[in-house]
Structure formats: structure tokens, C-alpha cells
Amino acid sequence: MSLLAQAAIAAVFIFLGQAGTTVKGAYDVLVSMAIISYFIPYLLMFASMIRLQREPAGPEVIRVPGGRPVAVLLAALGLTVTTVSIVLALIPAEDEPRKLLAVVKVAGLTILLVAGGALVYFFGSRRAHDRR
């Protein structure tokens, strides 16, 4: 059942990505969506590394060599590179005839994809909590 649901949702995304563009344009939209959705967890990971440098480390924790300044610098570098990658994924190809539509499709479908995942997580964790 879950595979059928995933196939139906993927078909909707493919159909929406195809709207108003060529097959190449639709492929570019889907690739950009994938890049952005894959990089969002990295943004959270790098931000959490910066945040966790405020906490004292336990005896079992292995710190980044160079301590807090190096850890914050590396996390900030990762955060910056990941953010730039996401912004570049939003820029449509030169041969895209409707550039604004391409950007809106990538951003809108990515938000829809992430929101759908958040809803599945919310309802799944709620159901797991109710079972306890």
C-alpha cells in the first residue's frame, strides 16, 4: 500500500513539474527539488553543530580538533556552502522559457514535499504516542 501511495504522489509531482515546460524543464525542476530537499537536513546539522558548541562536553564526547572556534568555523563554512547550493538550485537553466514559473515550481513543490513529509512524521509519531 505504501508503494502505491508513493507512486501516486510521485506521479502528481511529475505532472506538476511538467506543467508549462518541456520534458527537459520538468526534469530540471525535479532535480532541483531533490537537491534542495536533500540539503535541508545538512542545514539543520550544521546549525546544530554551532548550537551544541555552547554545551559542555561529556567525558565520552570527542570534540573537533582545535576546539570550539574550529568547530564553529567548519560548521559555518558547511552552512554557507549548503545555503549557496540551495540558492543555485533555485536558478533556472538559461534555455528555460518561463524562468519565474520554473522558480515558483521548484520552490513550491519543494515546500509541498517537505510539508508532506512533516505531516507523515507528525501523524506517525502521534499514532505511536497513542499506542503507549
Short mmCIF file of C-alpha atoms in Angstrom, two decimals, residues 18-129:
data_model
loop_
_atom_site.label_atom_id
_atom_site.label_comp_id
_atom_site.label_asym_id
_atom_site.label_seq_id
_atom_site.Cartn_x
_atom_site.Cartn_y
_atom_site.Cartn_z
CA GLN A 18 5.76 19.12 -16.39
CA ALA A 19 3.18 21.93 -16.38
CA GLY A 20 4.11 24.79 -18.68
CA THR A 21 7.51 23.48 -19.79
CA THR A 22 9.37 20.87 -21.81
CA VAL A 23 10.43 17.42 -20.66
CA LYS A 24 13.94 18.79 -20.00
CA GLY A 25 12.44 21.63 -17.96
CA ALA A 26 10.38 19.18 -15.93
CA TYR A 27 13.47 17.06 -15.32
CA ASP A 28 15.39 20.16 -14.19
CA VAL A 29 12.57 21.01 -11.76
CA LEU A 30 12.61 17.51 -10.26
CA VAL A 31 16.41 17.51 -9.93
CA SER A 32 16.38 20.93 -8.26
CA MET A 33 13.65 19.75 -5.87
CA ALA A 34 15.73 16.71 -4.98
CA ILE A 35 18.86 18.78 -4.37
CA ILE A 36 17.03 21.20 -2.09
CA SER A 37 15.20 18.51 -0.15
CA TYR A 38 18.44 16.54 0.32
CA PHE A 39 20.34 19.61 1.55
CA ILE A 40 17.80 20.81 4.13
CA PRO A 41 18.95 18.20 6.70
CA TYR A 42 22.53 19.38 6.20
CA LEU A 43 21.47 22.94 7.05
CA LEU A 44 19.97 21.65 10.28
CA MET A 45 23.04 19.53 11.03
CA PHE A 46 25.49 22.42 10.59
CA ALA A 47 23.28 24.78 12.60
CA SER A 48 23.02 22.25 15.41
CA MET A 49 26.80 21.85 15.47
CA ILE A 50 27.15 25.58 16.04
CA ARG A 51 24.47 25.48 18.72
CA LEU A 52 25.95 22.46 20.50
CA GLN A 53 29.29 24.18 20.95
CA ARG A 54 27.68 26.13 23.82
CA GLU A 55 27.08 22.90 25.79
CA PRO A 56 29.77 21.33 27.97
CA ALA A 57 31.08 18.07 26.54
CA GLY A 58 30.72 14.86 28.47
CA PRO A 59 33.67 12.54 29.03
CA GLU A 60 32.61 10.23 26.17
CA VAL A 61 32.34 13.07 23.62
CA ILE A 62 35.15 13.53 21.11
CA ARG A 63 35.46 17.20 20.20
CA VAL A 64 36.61 18.58 16.86
CA PRO A 65 40.40 19.10 16.91
CA GLY A 66 41.01 22.79 17.56
CA GLY A 67 38.05 23.12 19.92
CA ARG A 68 35.07 25.40 19.73
CA PRO A 69 36.47 28.05 17.33
CA VAL A 70 37.39 25.46 14.69
CA ALA A 71 34.09 23.60 15.10
CA VAL A 72 32.08 26.81 14.68
CA LEU A 73 34.20 27.84 11.67
CA LEU A 74 33.75 24.46 9.96
CA ALA A 75 30.01 24.38 10.69
CA ALA A 76 29.61 27.96 9.41
CA LEU A 77 31.52 27.02 6.26
CA GLY A 78 29.27 23.98 5.74
CA LEU A 79 26.18 26.07 6.41
CA THR A 80 27.30 28.69 3.89
CA VAL A 81 28.17 26.20 1.15
CA THR A 82 24.90 24.32 1.64
CA THR A 83 22.87 27.55 1.55
CA VAL A 84 24.62 28.66 -1.64
CA SER A 85 23.92 25.25 -3.19
CA ILE A 86 20.22 25.57 -2.38
CA VAL A 87 20.08 29.08 -3.86
CA LEU A 88 21.87 27.89 -7.01
CA ALA A 89 19.39 25.01 -7.33
CA LEU A 90 16.61 27.61 -7.48
CA ILE A 91 18.14 29.36 -10.50
CA PRO A 92 16.55 28.05 -13.72
CA ALA A 93 18.53 26.95 -16.77
CA GLU A 94 19.36 29.51 -19.45
CA ASP A 95 17.17 27.76 -22.02
CA GLU A 96 14.12 27.77 -19.74
CA PRO A 97 11.48 29.94 -21.48
CA ARG A 98 9.50 30.75 -18.31
CA LYS A 99 12.11 31.39 -15.67
CA LEU A 100 9.77 32.75 -12.99
CA LEU A 101 7.43 29.77 -13.39
CA ALA A 102 10.40 27.41 -13.03
CA VAL A 103 11.50 29.07 -9.79
CA VAL A 104 7.95 29.04 -8.41
CA LYS A 105 7.55 25.37 -9.32
CA VAL A 106 10.84 24.37 -7.69
CA ALA A 107 10.20 26.35 -4.52
CA GLY A 108 6.50 25.48 -4.27
CA LEU A 109 6.91 21.77 -4.96
CA THR A 110 9.84 21.57 -2.54
CA ILE A 111 7.75 23.20 0.19
CA LEU A 112 4.91 20.79 -0.62
CA LEU A 113 7.31 17.83 -0.47
CA VAL A 114 8.81 18.86 2.88
CA ALA A 115 5.39 19.70 4.34
CA GLY A 116 4.08 16.31 3.25
CA GLY A 117 6.97 14.60 4.99
CA ALA A 118 6.38 16.67 8.12
CA LEU A 119 2.70 15.68 8.12
CA VAL A 120 3.53 11.99 7.76
CA TYR A 121 6.00 12.30 10.63
CA PHE A 122 3.51 14.19 12.80
CA PHE A 123 0.70 11.68 12.32
CA GLY A 124 3.07 8.71 12.68
CA SER A 125 4.56 9.99 15.93
CA ARG A 126 1.10 10.87 17.22
CA ARG A 127 -0.14 7.36 16.49
CA ALA A 128 2.95 5.84 18.14
CA HIS A 129 2.37 8.04 21.20
#
